[in-house]
Short mmCIF file of C-alpha atoms in Angstrom, two decimals:
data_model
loop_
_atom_site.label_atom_id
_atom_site.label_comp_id
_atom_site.label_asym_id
_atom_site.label_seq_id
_atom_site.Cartn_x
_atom_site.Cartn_y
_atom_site.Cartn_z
CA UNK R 492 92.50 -104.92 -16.76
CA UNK R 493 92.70 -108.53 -17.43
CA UNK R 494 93.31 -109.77 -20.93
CA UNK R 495 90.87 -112.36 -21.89
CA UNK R 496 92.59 -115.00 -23.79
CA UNK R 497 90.63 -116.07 -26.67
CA UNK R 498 90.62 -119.90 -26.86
CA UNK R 499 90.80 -121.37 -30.33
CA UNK R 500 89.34 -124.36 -30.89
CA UNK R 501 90.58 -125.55 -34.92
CA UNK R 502 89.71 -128.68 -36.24
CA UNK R 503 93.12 -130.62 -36.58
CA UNK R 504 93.20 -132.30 -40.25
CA UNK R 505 94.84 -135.30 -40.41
CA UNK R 506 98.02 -135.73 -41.94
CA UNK R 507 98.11 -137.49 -45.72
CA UNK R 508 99.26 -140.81 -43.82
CA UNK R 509 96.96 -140.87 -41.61
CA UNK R 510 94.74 -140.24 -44.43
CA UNK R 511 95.98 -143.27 -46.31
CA UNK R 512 96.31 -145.55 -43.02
CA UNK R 513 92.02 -144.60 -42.70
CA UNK R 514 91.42 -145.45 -46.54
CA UNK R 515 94.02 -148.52 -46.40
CA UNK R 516 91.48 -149.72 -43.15
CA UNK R 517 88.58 -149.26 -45.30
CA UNK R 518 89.77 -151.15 -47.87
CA UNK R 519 90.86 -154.20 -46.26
CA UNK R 520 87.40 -154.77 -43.77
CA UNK R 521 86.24 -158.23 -45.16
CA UNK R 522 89.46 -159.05 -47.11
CA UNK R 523 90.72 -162.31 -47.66
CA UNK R 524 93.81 -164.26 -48.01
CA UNK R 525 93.93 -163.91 -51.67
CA UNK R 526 93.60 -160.04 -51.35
CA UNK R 527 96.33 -160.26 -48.17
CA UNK R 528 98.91 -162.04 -50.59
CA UNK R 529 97.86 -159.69 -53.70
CA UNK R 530 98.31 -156.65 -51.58
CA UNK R 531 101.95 -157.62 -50.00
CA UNK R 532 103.50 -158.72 -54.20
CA UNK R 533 102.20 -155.64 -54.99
CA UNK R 534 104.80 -152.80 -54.41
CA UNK R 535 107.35 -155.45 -56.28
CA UNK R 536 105.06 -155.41 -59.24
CA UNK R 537 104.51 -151.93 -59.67
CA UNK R 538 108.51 -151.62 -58.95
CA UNK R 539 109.64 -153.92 -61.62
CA UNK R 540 107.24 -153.36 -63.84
CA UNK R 541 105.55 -149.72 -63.69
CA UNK R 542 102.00 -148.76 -61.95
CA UNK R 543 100.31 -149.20 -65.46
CA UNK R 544 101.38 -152.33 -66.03
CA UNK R 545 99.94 -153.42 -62.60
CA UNK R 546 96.96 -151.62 -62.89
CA UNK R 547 96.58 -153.16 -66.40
CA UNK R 548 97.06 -156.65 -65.13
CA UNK R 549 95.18 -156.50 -62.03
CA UNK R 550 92.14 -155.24 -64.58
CA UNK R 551 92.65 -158.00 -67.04
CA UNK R 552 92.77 -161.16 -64.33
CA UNK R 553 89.43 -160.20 -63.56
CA UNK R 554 89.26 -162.01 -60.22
CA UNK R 555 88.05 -160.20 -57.46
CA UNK R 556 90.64 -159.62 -55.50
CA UNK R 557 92.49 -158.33 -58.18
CA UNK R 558 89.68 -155.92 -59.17
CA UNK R 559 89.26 -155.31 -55.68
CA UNK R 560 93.00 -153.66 -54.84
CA UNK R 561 92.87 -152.80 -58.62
CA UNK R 562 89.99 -150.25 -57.53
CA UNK R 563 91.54 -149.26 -54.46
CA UNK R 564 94.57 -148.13 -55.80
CA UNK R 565 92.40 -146.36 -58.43
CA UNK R 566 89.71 -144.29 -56.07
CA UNK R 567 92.98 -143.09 -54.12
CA UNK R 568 94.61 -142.00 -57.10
CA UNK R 569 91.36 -140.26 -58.04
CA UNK R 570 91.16 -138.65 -54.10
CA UNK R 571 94.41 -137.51 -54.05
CA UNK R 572 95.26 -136.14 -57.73
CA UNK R 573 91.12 -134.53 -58.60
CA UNK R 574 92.61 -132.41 -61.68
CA UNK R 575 94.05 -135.76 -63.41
CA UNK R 576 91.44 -137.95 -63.26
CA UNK R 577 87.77 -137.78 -64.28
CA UNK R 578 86.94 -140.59 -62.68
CA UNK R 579 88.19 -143.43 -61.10
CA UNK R 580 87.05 -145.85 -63.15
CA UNK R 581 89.41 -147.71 -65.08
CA UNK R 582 89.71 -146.32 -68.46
CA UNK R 583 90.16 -142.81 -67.29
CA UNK R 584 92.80 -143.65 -64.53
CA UNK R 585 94.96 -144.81 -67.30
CA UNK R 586 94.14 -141.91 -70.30
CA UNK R 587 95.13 -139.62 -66.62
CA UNK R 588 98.12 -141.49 -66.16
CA UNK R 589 99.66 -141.57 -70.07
CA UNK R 590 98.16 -138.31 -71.34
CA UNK R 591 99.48 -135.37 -68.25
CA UNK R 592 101.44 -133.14 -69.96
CA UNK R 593 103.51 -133.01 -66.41
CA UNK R 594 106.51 -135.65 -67.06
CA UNK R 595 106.57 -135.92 -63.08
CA UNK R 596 103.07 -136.96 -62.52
CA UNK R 597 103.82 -140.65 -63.44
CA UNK R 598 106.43 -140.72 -60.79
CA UNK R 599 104.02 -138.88 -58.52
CA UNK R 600 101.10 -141.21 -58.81
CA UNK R 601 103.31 -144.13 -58.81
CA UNK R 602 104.86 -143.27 -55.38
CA UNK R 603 101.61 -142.35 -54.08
CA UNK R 604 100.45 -145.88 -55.18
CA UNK R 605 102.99 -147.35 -53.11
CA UNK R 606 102.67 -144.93 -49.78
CA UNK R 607 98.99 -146.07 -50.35
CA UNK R 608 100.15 -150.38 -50.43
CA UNK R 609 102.42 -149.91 -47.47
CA UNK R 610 99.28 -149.42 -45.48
CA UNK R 611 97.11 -151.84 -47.32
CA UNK R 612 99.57 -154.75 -46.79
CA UNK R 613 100.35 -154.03 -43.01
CA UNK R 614 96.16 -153.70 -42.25
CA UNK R 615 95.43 -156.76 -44.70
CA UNK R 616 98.32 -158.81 -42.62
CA UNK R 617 97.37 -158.23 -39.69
CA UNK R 618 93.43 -158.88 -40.44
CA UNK R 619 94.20 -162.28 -42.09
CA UNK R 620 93.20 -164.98 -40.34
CA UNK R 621 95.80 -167.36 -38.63
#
């Protein structure tokens, strides 16, 4: 008697690049060379100076490009970390960010930050116009 081999047909997830690289492509459509130049100083300024303080000064320039990668970085944050964040509006990104009783989740959100601006800044180069 002939086995029958069952075929399984599973619905491949994406890895959490690939997940960032589709977000990152979201977020640049329409970006301009303010954003571009915003998004490639970024990963220095959250390096030197802490994801808070970036997110904090992003929020208070108030321009939009700076709200605009300001709010990117903040709905991924919200996406990828659901139990730290209420929303991803500003206020309650940052009570998430000082007030986890987890020492490590700083460092966590901070490196997923920058995982998340490596794709940003290679999409928003390459969509700038020449």
């Amino acid at each position: 008697m002939a086995q029958q081999s069952a075929t399984v047909t599973r619905k491949i997830q994406p890895s959490l690049d690939q997940q960032r690289a589709a977000y990152a492509w979201q977020c640049v459509q329409g970006c301009n060379g303010d954003y571009t130049n915003l998004a490639k100083a970024a990963p220095a300024l959250i390096m030197n100076n802490g994801l808070m303080q970036a997110l904090a000064f992003y929020q208070s320039k108030g321009k939009p490009h700076h709200l605009a990668l300001n709010k990117h970085i903040r709905e991924w944050l919200k996406a990828r970390f659901p139990k730290h964040f209420a929303s991803d509006n500003y206020a309650e990104i940052m009570q998430g960010l000082f007030g986890c009783e987890n020492p490590h989740f700083y460092q966590q959100a901070t490196d997923e930050a920058l995982a998340l601006l490596r794709w940003i800044r290679q999409f928003a180069a390459a969509m700038a116009p020449e």
